[in-house]
Coordinates of C-alpha atoms in Angstrom, one line a residue:
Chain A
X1 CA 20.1 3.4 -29.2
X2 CA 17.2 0.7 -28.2
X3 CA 19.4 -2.2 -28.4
X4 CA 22.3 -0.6 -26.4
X5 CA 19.7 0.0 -24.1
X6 CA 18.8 -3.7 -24.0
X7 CA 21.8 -5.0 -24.3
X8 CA 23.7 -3.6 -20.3
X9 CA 20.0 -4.3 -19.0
X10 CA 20.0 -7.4 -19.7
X11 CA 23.6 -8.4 -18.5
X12 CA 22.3 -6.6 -15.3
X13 CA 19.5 -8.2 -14.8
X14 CA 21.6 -11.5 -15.1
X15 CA 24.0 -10.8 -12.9
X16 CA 21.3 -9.7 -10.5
X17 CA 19.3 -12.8 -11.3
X18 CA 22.7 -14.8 -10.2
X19 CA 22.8 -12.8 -6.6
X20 CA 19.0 -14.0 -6.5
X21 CA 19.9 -17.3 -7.1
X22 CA 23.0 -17.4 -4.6
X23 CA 20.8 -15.9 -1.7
X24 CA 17.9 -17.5 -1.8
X25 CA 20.4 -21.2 -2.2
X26 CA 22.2 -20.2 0.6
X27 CA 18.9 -19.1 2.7
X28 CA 17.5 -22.5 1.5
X29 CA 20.2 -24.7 2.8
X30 CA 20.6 -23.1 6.0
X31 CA 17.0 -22.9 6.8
X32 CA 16.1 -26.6 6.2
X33 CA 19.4 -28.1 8.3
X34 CA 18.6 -26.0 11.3
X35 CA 14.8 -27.1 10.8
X36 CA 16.4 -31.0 10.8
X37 CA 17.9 -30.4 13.9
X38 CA 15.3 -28.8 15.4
X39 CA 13.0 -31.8 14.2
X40 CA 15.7 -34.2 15.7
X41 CA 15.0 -32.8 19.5
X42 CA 13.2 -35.3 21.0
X43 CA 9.8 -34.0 22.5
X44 CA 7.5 -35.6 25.3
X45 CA 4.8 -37.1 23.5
X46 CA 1.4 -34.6 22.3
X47 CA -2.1 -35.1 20.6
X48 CA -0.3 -37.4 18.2
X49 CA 1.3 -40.4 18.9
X50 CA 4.5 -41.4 18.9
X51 CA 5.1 -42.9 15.9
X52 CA 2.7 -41.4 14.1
X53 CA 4.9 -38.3 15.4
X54 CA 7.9 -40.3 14.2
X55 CA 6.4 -40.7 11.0
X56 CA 5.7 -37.2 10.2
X57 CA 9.1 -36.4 11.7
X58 CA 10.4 -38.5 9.2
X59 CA 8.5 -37.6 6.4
X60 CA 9.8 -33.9 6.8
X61 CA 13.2 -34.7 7.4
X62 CA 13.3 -36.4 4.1
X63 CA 12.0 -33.5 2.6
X64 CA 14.4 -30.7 3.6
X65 CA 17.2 -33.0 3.0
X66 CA 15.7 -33.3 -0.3
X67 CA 15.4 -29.6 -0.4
X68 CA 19.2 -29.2 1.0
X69 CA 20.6 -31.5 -1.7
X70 CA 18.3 -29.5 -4.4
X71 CA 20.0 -26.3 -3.5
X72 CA 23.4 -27.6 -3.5
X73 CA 22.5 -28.3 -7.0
X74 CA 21.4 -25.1 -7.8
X75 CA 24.6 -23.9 -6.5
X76 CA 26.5 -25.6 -8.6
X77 CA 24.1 -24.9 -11.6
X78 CA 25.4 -21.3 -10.5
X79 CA 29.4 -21.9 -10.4
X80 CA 28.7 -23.3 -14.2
X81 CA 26.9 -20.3 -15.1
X82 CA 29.6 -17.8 -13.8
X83 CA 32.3 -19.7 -15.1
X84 CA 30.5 -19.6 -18.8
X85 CA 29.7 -16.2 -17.8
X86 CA 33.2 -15.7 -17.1
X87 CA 35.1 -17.3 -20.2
X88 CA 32.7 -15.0 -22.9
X89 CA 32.8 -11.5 -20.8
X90 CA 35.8 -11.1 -18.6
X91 CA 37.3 -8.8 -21.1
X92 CA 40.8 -8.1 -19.3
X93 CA 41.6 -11.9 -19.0
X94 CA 40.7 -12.6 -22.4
X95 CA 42.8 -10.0 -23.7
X96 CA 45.8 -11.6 -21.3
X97 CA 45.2 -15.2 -23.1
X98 CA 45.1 -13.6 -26.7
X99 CA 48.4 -11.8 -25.8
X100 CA 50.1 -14.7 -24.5
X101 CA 49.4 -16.5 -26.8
X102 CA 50.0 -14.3 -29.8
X103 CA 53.3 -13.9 -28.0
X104 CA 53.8 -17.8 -27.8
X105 CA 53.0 -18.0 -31.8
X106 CA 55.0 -15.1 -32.6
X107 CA 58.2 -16.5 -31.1
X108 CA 57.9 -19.9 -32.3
X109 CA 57.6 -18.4 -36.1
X110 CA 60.5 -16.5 -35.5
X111 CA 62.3 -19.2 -33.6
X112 CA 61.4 -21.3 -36.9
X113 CA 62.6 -18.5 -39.4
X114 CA 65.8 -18.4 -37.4
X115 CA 66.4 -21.5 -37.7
X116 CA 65.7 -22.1 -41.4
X117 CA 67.9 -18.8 -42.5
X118 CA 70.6 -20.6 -40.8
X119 CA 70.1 -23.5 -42.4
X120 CA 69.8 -21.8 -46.0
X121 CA 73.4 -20.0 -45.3
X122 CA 75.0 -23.4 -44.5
X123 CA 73.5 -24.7 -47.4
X124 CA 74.6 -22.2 -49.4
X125 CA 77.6 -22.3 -48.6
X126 CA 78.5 -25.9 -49.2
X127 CA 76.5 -25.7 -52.5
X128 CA 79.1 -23.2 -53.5
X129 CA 81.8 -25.0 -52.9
X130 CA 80.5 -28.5 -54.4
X131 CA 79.5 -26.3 -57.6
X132 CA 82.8 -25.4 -58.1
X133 CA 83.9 -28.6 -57.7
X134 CA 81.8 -30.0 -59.9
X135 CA 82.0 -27.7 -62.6
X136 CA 85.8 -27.3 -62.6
X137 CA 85.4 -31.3 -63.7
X138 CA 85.5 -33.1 -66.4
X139 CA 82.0 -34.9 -65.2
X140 CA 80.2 -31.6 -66.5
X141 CA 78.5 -30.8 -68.8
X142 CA 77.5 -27.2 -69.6
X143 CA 77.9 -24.5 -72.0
X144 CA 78.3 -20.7 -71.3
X145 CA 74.9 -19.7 -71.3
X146 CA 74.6 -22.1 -68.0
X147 CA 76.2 -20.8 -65.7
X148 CA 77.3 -22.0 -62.1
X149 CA 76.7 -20.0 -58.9
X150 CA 80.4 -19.5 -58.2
X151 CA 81.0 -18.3 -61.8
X152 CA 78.1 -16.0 -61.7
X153 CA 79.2 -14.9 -58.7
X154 CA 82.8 -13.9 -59.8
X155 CA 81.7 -12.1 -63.3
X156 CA 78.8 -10.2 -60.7
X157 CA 81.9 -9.4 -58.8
X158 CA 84.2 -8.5 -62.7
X159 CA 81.4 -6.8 -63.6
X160 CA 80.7 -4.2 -60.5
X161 CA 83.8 -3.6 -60.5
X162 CA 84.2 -2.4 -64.1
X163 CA 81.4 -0.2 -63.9
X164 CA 82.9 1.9 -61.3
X165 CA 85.3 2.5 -63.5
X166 CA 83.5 3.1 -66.5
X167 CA 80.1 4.4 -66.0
X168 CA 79.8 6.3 -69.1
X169 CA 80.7 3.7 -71.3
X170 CA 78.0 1.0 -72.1
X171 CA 79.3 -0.8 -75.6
X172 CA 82.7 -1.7 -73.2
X173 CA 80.1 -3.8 -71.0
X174 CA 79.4 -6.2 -73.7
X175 CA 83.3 -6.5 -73.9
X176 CA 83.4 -7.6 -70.7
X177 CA 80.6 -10.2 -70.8
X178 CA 82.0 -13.3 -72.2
X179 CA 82.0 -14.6 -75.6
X180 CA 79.6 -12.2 -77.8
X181 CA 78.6 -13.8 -80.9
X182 CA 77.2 -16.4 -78.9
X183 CA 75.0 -14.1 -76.5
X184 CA 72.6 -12.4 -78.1
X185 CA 70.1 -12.7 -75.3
X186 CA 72.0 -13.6 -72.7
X187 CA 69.9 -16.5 -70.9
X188 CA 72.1 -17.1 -67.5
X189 CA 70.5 -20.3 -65.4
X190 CA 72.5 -19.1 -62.2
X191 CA 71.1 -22.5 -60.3
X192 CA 73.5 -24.7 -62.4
X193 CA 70.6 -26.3 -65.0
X194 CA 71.0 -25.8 -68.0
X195 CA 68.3 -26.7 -70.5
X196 CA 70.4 -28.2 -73.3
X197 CA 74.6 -29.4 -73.4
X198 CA 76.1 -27.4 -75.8
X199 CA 79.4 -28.4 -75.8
X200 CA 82.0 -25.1 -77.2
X201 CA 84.3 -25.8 -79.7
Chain B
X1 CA 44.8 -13.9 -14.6
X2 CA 41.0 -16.1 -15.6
X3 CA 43.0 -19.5 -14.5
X4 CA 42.8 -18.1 -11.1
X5 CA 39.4 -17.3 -11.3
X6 CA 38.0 -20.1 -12.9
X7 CA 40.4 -22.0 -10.1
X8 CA 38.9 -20.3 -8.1
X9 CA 35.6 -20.9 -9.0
X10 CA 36.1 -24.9 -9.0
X11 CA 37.5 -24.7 -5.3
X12 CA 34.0 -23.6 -4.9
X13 CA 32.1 -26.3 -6.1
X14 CA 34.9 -28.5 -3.8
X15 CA 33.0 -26.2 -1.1
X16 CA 29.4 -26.9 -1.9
X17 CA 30.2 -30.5 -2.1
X18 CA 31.9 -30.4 1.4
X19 CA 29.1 -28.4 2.7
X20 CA 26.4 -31.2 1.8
X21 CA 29.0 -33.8 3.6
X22 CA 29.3 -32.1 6.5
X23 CA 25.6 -31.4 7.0
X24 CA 25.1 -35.6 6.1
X25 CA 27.7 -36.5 8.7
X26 CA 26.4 -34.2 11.4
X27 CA 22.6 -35.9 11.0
X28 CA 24.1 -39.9 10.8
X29 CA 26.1 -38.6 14.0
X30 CA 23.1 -37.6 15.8
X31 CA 21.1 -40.8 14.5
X32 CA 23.1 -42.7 17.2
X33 CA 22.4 -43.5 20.1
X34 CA 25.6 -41.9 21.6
X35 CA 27.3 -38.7 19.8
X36 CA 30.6 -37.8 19.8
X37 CA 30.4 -33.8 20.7
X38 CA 33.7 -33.2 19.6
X39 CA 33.0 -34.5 16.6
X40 CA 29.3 -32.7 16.0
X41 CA 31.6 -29.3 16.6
X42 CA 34.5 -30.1 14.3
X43 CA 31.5 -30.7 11.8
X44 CA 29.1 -27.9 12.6
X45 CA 32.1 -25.5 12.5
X46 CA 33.7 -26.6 9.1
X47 CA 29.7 -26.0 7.6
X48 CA 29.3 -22.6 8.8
X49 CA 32.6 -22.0 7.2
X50 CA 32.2 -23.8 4.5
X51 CA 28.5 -21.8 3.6
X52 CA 30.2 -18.1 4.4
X53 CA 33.3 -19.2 2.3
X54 CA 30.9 -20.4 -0.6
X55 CA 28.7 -17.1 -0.4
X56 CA 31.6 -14.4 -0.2
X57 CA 33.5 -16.1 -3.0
X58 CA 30.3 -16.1 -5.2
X59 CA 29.2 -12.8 -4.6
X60 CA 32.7 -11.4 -5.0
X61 CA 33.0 -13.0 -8.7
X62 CA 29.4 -11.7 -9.5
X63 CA 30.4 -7.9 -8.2
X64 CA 33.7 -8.6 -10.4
X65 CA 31.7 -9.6 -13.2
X66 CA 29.4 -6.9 -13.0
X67 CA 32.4 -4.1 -13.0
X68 CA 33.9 -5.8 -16.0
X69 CA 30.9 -7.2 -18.3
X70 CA 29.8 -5.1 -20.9
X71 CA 27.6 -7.2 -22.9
X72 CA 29.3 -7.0 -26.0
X73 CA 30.7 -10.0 -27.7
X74 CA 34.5 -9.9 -27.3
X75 CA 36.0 -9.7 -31.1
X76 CA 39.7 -10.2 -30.6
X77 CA 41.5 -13.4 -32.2
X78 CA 45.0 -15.3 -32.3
X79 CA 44.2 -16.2 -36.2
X80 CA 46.9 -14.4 -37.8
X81 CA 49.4 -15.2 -35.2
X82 CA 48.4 -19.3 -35.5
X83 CA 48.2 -18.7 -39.4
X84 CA 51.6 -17.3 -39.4
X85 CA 53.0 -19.9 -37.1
X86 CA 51.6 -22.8 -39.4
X87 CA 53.1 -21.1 -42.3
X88 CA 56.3 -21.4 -40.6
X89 CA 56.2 -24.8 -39.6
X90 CA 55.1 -25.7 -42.8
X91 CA 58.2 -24.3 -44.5
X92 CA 60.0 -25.9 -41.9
X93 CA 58.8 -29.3 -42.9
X94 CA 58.9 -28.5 -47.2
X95 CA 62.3 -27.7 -46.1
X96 CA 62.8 -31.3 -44.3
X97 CA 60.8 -33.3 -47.3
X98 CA 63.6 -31.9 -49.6
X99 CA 66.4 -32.2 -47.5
X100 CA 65.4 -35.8 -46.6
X101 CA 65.2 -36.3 -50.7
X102 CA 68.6 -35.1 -51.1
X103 CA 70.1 -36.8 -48.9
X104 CA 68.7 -40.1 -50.7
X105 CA 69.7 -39.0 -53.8
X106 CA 73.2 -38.6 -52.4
X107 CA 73.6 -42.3 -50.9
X108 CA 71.6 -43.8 -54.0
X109 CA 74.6 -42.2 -56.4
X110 CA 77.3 -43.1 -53.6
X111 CA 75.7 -46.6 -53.7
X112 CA 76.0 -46.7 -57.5
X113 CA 79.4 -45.8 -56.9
X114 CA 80.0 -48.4 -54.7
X115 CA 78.9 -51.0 -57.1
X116 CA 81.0 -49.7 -60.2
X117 CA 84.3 -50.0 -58.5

Protein backbone atom coordinates (compact mmCIF):
# COMPACT_ATOMS: atom_id res chain seq x y z
CA UNK A 1 0.00 0.00 0.00
CA UNK A 2 3.26 2.32 0.76
CA UNK A 3 4.86 1.79 -2.49
CA UNK A 4 1.54 2.42 -4.54
CA UNK A 5 1.56 5.38 -2.67
CA UNK A 6 5.02 6.28 -3.83
CA UNK A 7 4.88 5.10 -6.95
CA UNK A 8 1.64 7.98 -8.69
CA UNK A 9 3.49 10.55 -6.32
CA UNK A 10 6.36 10.36 -7.78
CA UNK A 11 5.20 10.33 -11.56
CA UNK A 12 3.27 13.45 -10.26
CA UNK A 13 5.74 15.21 -8.92
CA UNK A 14 7.71 14.70 -12.28
CA UNK A 15 5.41 15.75 -14.44
CA UNK A 16 4.95 18.74 -12.17
CA UNK A 17 8.60 19.15 -11.97
CA UNK A 18 8.49 19.30 -16.01
CA UNK A 19 5.66 22.24 -15.98
CA UNK A 20 8.30 23.90 -13.42
CA UNK A 21 10.96 23.53 -15.76
CA UNK A 22 8.83 24.63 -18.96
CA UNK A 23 7.69 27.95 -17.11
CA UNK A 24 10.34 29.15 -15.47
CA UNK A 25 12.55 28.44 -19.34
CA UNK A 26 9.99 30.21 -21.03
CA UNK A 27 9.88 33.12 -18.15
CA UNK A 28 13.75 33.03 -18.47
CA UNK A 29 14.03 33.54 -22.18
CA UNK A 30 11.56 36.14 -22.48
CA UNK A 31 12.71 38.13 -19.54
CA UNK A 32 16.40 38.46 -20.52
CA UNK A 33 15.58 39.44 -24.55
CA UNK A 34 13.27 42.20 -23.54
CA UNK A 35 16.04 43.24 -20.90
CA UNK A 36 18.63 43.17 -24.22
CA UNK A 37 16.52 45.48 -25.80
CA UNK A 38 15.86 47.52 -23.21
CA UNK A 39 19.75 47.68 -22.60
CA UNK A 40 20.17 48.47 -26.44
CA UNK A 41 18.13 52.02 -26.00
CA UNK A 42 20.59 54.44 -26.18
CA UNK A 43 20.52 56.77 -23.08
CA UNK A 44 21.96 60.47 -22.66
CA UNK A 45 25.04 59.96 -20.75
CA UNK A 46 24.76 59.68 -16.34
CA UNK A 47 27.19 59.47 -13.34
CA UNK A 48 29.11 56.95 -15.39
CA UNK A 49 30.76 57.43 -18.49
CA UNK A 50 30.17 56.51 -21.60
CA UNK A 51 32.07 53.67 -22.15
CA UNK A 52 32.44 52.71 -19.00
CA UNK A 53 28.43 52.62 -19.52
CA UNK A 54 29.17 50.79 -22.73
CA UNK A 55 31.18 48.36 -21.01
CA UNK A 56 28.73 47.41 -18.38
CA UNK A 57 26.16 47.50 -21.15
CA UNK A 58 28.05 45.00 -22.65
CA UNK A 59 29.02 42.93 -20.01
CA UNK A 60 25.19 42.29 -19.29
CA UNK A 61 24.16 41.77 -22.62
CA UNK A 62 26.58 38.90 -22.77
CA UNK A 63 25.16 37.60 -19.86
CA UNK A 64 21.47 37.26 -20.64
CA UNK A 65 22.31 36.06 -24.04
CA UNK A 66 24.23 33.61 -22.16
CA UNK A 67 21.22 33.09 -19.97
CA UNK A 68 18.85 32.88 -23.25
CA UNK A 69 20.99 30.23 -24.89
CA UNK A 70 21.09 28.27 -21.36
CA UNK A 71 17.43 28.09 -21.32
CA UNK A 72 17.01 27.06 -24.86
CA UNK A 73 19.01 24.19 -23.57
CA UNK A 74 17.08 23.42 -20.83
CA UNK A 75 14.20 23.30 -23.19
CA UNK A 76 15.54 20.96 -25.10
CA UNK A 77 16.85 18.89 -22.04
CA UNK A 78 12.89 19.00 -21.49
CA UNK A 79 11.68 17.69 -25.15
CA UNK A 80 14.25 14.65 -24.44
CA UNK A 81 12.80 14.05 -21.13
CA UNK A 82 9.06 13.93 -22.42
CA UNK A 83 9.92 12.01 -25.36
CA UNK A 84 11.76 9.24 -22.95
CA UNK A 85 8.88 9.99 -20.67
CA UNK A 86 6.68 9.27 -23.55
CA UNK A 87 8.18 5.92 -25.13
CA UNK A 88 8.16 4.05 -21.36
CA UNK A 89 4.50 5.40 -20.13
CA UNK A 90 2.17 6.34 -22.91
CA UNK A 91 0.34 3.08 -22.37
CA UNK A 92 -2.39 3.39 -25.35
CA UNK A 93 0.44 3.96 -28.05
CA UNK A 94 2.42 1.26 -26.87
CA UNK A 95 -0.33 -1.05 -26.90
CA UNK A 96 -0.97 0.27 -30.76
CA UNK A 97 2.88 -0.59 -31.75
CA UNK A 98 2.64 -4.14 -29.96
CA UNK A 99 -0.58 -4.74 -32.00
CA UNK A 100 0.71 -3.77 -35.11
CA UNK A 101 3.21 -5.35 -34.94
CA UNK A 102 2.00 -8.66 -33.65
CA UNK A 103 -0.33 -8.29 -36.59
CA UNK A 104 2.64 -7.63 -39.05
CA UNK A 105 4.41 -11.03 -37.55
CA UNK A 106 1.32 -12.94 -37.52
CA UNK A 107 0.68 -12.46 -41.26
CA UNK A 108 4.03 -12.92 -42.38
CA UNK A 109 4.08 -16.56 -40.47
CA UNK A 110 0.98 -17.35 -42.08
CA UNK A 111 1.98 -15.84 -45.37
CA UNK A 112 5.04 -18.24 -44.90
CA UNK A 113 2.99 -21.42 -43.86
CA UNK A 114 0.82 -20.76 -46.92
CA UNK A 115 3.28 -20.77 -49.00
CA UNK A 116 5.27 -23.77 -47.81
CA UNK A 117 1.82 -26.06 -47.65
CA UNK A 118 1.61 -25.28 -51.23
CA UNK A 119 4.78 -26.07 -51.94
CA UNK A 120 4.60 -29.55 -49.98
CA UNK A 121 1.23 -30.49 -52.18
CA UNK A 122 3.19 -29.77 -55.44
CA UNK A 123 5.83 -31.78 -54.17
CA UNK A 124 3.85 -34.36 -53.28
CA UNK A 125 2.31 -34.74 -56.02
CA UNK A 126 5.19 -34.99 -58.46
CA UNK A 127 6.86 -37.45 -55.91
CA UNK A 128 3.92 -39.60 -56.54
CA UNK A 129 4.12 -39.79 -59.88
CA UNK A 130 8.07 -40.15 -60.19
CA UNK A 131 7.63 -43.12 -57.52
CA UNK A 132 5.57 -44.91 -59.64
CA UNK A 133 7.68 -44.39 -62.31
CA UNK A 134 10.40 -45.49 -60.76
CA UNK A 135 9.25 -48.36 -59.14
CA UNK A 136 7.22 -49.79 -62.04
CA UNK A 137 11.08 -50.11 -63.48
CA UNK A 138 13.46 -52.32 -63.85
CA UNK A 139 16.09 -49.70 -62.15
CA UNK A 140 14.49 -50.75 -58.71
CA UNK A 141 15.25 -52.43 -56.34
CA UNK A 142 12.94 -53.30 -53.47
CA UNK A 143 11.20 -56.04 -51.81
CA UNK A 144 7.53 -56.13 -50.37
CA UNK A 145 8.21 -55.08 -47.03
CA UNK A 146 9.37 -51.53 -48.77
CA UNK A 147 6.84 -50.20 -50.02
CA UNK A 148 6.37 -47.06 -52.40
CA UNK A 149 3.93 -44.16 -51.63
CA UNK A 150 1.68 -44.91 -54.64
CA UNK A 151 1.45 -48.67 -53.65
CA UNK A 152 0.80 -47.84 -50.10
CA UNK A 153 -1.58 -45.64 -51.16
CA UNK A 154 -3.70 -48.10 -53.33
CA UNK A 155 -3.59 -51.15 -50.68
CA UNK A 156 -4.72 -48.08 -47.92
CA UNK A 157 -7.40 -47.49 -50.53
CA UNK A 158 -7.97 -52.03 -51.00
CA UNK A 159 -7.84 -52.13 -47.63
CA UNK A 160 -10.74 -49.46 -46.46
CA UNK A 161 -12.64 -50.62 -48.70
CA UNK A 162 -12.67 -54.23 -47.58
CA UNK A 163 -13.33 -53.32 -44.15
CA UNK A 164 -16.60 -51.83 -44.95
CA UNK A 165 -17.50 -54.83 -46.09
CA UNK A 166 -16.24 -57.02 -43.58
CA UNK A 167 -16.03 -55.53 -40.26
CA UNK A 168 -16.53 -58.58 -38.27
CA UNK A 169 -14.14 -60.56 -39.83
CA UNK A 170 -10.37 -59.90 -38.79
CA UNK A 171 -8.42 -63.39 -39.94
CA UNK A 172 -9.84 -62.17 -43.79
CA UNK A 173 -7.59 -58.97 -43.20
CA UNK A 174 -4.45 -60.83 -43.27
CA UNK A 175 -5.85 -62.38 -46.52
CA UNK A 176 -5.92 -59.24 -48.03
CA UNK A 177 -2.49 -58.05 -47.01
CA UNK A 178 -0.03 -59.33 -49.36
CA UNK A 179 2.12 -62.33 -49.30
CA UNK A 180 1.79 -63.80 -45.60
CA UNK A 181 4.55 -66.06 -44.78
CA UNK A 182 6.70 -63.41 -45.46
CA UNK A 183 5.01 -60.67 -43.04
CA UNK A 184 5.14 -61.57 -39.81
CA UNK A 185 5.59 -57.99 -38.51
CA UNK A 186 4.71 -56.21 -41.23
CA UNK A 187 7.60 -53.39 -41.36
CA UNK A 188 6.10 -50.91 -44.36
CA UNK A 189 8.84 -47.98 -45.13
CA UNK A 190 5.98 -45.91 -46.94
CA UNK A 191 8.95 -43.12 -47.98
CA UNK A 192 10.37 -45.58 -50.59
CA UNK A 193 13.79 -46.74 -48.45
CA UNK A 194 14.13 -49.70 -47.79
CA UNK A 195 16.76 -50.94 -45.39
CA UNK A 196 17.95 -54.04 -47.25
CA UNK A 197 17.21 -55.47 -51.36
CA UNK A 198 15.59 -58.56 -50.97
CA UNK A 199 15.01 -59.55 -54.15
CA UNK A 200 11.48 -62.23 -54.31
CA UNK A 201 11.82 -65.31 -55.97
CA UNK B 1 -0.62 7.15 -32.75
CA UNK B 2 3.22 7.90 -30.54
CA UNK B 3 4.81 8.69 -34.18
CA UNK B 4 2.72 11.72 -34.06
CA UNK B 5 3.64 12.60 -30.84
CA UNK B 6 7.09 12.05 -30.73
CA UNK B 7 6.82 14.09 -34.32
CA UNK B 8 5.39 16.25 -32.75
CA UNK B 9 7.68 16.69 -30.10
CA UNK B 10 10.78 17.01 -32.56
CA UNK B 11 8.91 19.97 -34.52
CA UNK B 12 9.43 21.41 -31.14
CA UNK B 13 12.88 21.33 -30.72
CA UNK B 14 12.84 22.80 -34.65
CA UNK B 15 10.87 25.63 -32.62
CA UNK B 16 13.27 26.27 -29.75
CA UNK B 17 16.00 26.29 -32.20
CA UNK B 18 14.10 28.92 -34.43
CA UNK B 19 13.26 30.89 -31.37
CA UNK B 20 17.08 31.42 -30.36
CA UNK B 21 17.65 32.45 -34.31
CA UNK B 22 15.18 34.86 -34.41
CA UNK B 23 16.09 36.52 -31.05
CA UNK B 24 20.09 36.48 -32.60
CA UNK B 25 18.89 38.03 -35.82
CA UNK B 26 16.76 40.65 -34.19
CA UNK B 27 20.00 41.93 -31.82
CA UNK B 28 22.76 41.74 -35.09
CA UNK B 29 19.78 43.78 -36.80
CA UNK B 30 19.78 46.38 -34.26
CA UNK B 31 23.68 46.38 -33.98
CA UNK B 32 23.63 48.44 -37.28
CA UNK B 33 23.72 51.53 -37.78
CA UNK B 34 20.56 51.49 -39.92
CA UNK B 35 17.53 48.79 -39.28
CA UNK B 36 15.41 47.43 -41.46
CA UNK B 37 11.82 47.78 -39.45
CA UNK B 38 10.18 45.49 -41.65
CA UNK B 39 12.55 43.15 -40.99
CA UNK B 40 12.83 43.72 -36.94
CA UNK B 41 8.70 42.90 -37.22
CA UNK B 42 8.86 39.84 -39.43
CA UNK B 43 11.38 38.70 -36.68
CA UNK B 44 9.88 39.90 -33.52
CA UNK B 45 6.58 38.42 -34.72
CA UNK B 46 7.83 34.87 -35.79
CA UNK B 47 9.50 34.76 -31.83
CA UNK B 48 6.43 35.62 -29.99
CA UNK B 49 4.97 32.86 -32.05
CA UNK B 50 7.46 30.77 -32.01
CA UNK B 51 7.69 30.95 -27.75
CA UNK B 52 3.55 30.50 -27.41
CA UNK B 53 3.74 27.63 -30.03
CA UNK B 54 6.70 26.00 -27.97
CA UNK B 55 4.89 26.52 -24.49
CA UNK B 56 1.26 25.23 -25.58
CA UNK B 57 2.63 22.26 -27.33
CA UNK B 58 4.75 21.33 -24.12
CA UNK B 59 2.23 21.83 -21.71
CA UNK B 60 -0.36 19.98 -23.77
CA UNK B 61 2.05 16.71 -23.98
CA UNK B 62 2.74 17.09 -20.19
CA UNK B 63 -1.36 17.38 -19.28
CA UNK B 64 -1.45 14.22 -21.86
CA UNK B 65 1.03 12.52 -20.06
CA UNK B 66 -0.28 13.12 -16.80
CA UNK B 67 -3.99 11.70 -17.83
CA UNK B 68 -2.22 8.61 -19.26
CA UNK B 69 0.90 7.73 -16.95
CA UNK B 70 0.39 5.37 -14.37
CA UNK B 71 3.80 4.72 -13.18
CA UNK B 72 3.79 1.18 -13.66
CA UNK B 73 6.21 -0.44 -16.02
CA UNK B 74 4.38 -1.46 -19.14
CA UNK B 75 4.73 -5.56 -19.44
CA UNK B 76 3.35 -6.25 -22.85
CA UNK B 77 5.73 -7.92 -25.55
CA UNK B 78 5.83 -9.03 -29.42
CA UNK B 79 8.10 -12.23 -28.27
CA UNK B 80 5.88 -14.94 -29.18
CA UNK B 81 4.70 -13.26 -32.33
CA UNK B 82 8.66 -12.61 -33.53
CA UNK B 83 9.47 -16.22 -32.13
CA UNK B 84 6.75 -17.63 -34.24
CA UNK B 85 7.64 -15.59 -37.24
CA UNK B 86 11.37 -16.83 -37.02
CA UNK B 87 10.21 -20.27 -36.75
CA UNK B 88 8.53 -19.82 -39.95
CA UNK B 89 11.13 -18.38 -41.78
CA UNK B 90 13.37 -20.81 -40.62
CA UNK B 91 11.34 -23.65 -42.05
CA UNK B 92 11.11 -21.68 -45.01
CA UNK B 93 14.80 -21.73 -45.42
CA UNK B 94 15.34 -25.82 -44.16
CA UNK B 95 12.85 -26.12 -46.80
CA UNK B 96 15.18 -24.12 -49.47
CA UNK B 97 18.68 -25.86 -48.12
CA UNK B 98 16.91 -29.20 -49.13
CA UNK B 99 15.33 -28.29 -52.18
CA UNK B 100 18.54 -26.56 -53.43
CA UNK B 101 20.23 -30.15 -52.50
CA UNK B 102 17.91 -31.96 -54.64
CA UNK B 103 18.01 -30.22 -57.26
CA UNK B 104 21.90 -30.90 -57.34
CA UNK B 105 21.54 -34.23 -56.87
CA UNK B 106 19.23 -34.23 -59.89
CA UNK B 107 21.76 -32.44 -62.43
CA UNK B 108 24.84 -34.37 -60.86
CA UNK B 109 22.85 -37.97 -61.93
CA UNK B 110 21.53 -36.15 -65.26
CA UNK B 111 25.27 -35.21 -65.76
CA UNK B 112 26.39 -38.82 -65.17
CA UNK B 113 23.98 -39.60 -67.62
CA UNK B 114 25.19 -37.37 -69.91
CA UNK B 115 28.63 -38.82 -69.83
CA UNK B 116 27.50 -42.60 -70.13
CA UNK B 117 25.84 -42.21 -73.46
Amino acid sequence: MTTQRVLPQSKETLLQNYNKRLKDDIRSIMDNFTEIIKTAKIEDETQVSRPTQAEQDHYEMHVRAANIVRAGESLMKLVSDLKQFLILNDFPSVNDAISLQNQQLRSLQEECDKKLMSLRDEIAIDLYELEEEYYSSSYSQWDSTDLPLCEAYRRRDSWASANSSNSSTHGEREDVDGPPSQETNPQHHLNGHGTASVEKP
Amino acid sequence: MANDRLRALEDVEKEIAMVLQCAGNIVLELSKDKHNASFLDRQLIQFQNSVSRVENELSAQIRYLTQVATGQPHEGSTYSARKDCQMALNRAEYAKVKLGELGRTCEVMLEQQQQQT
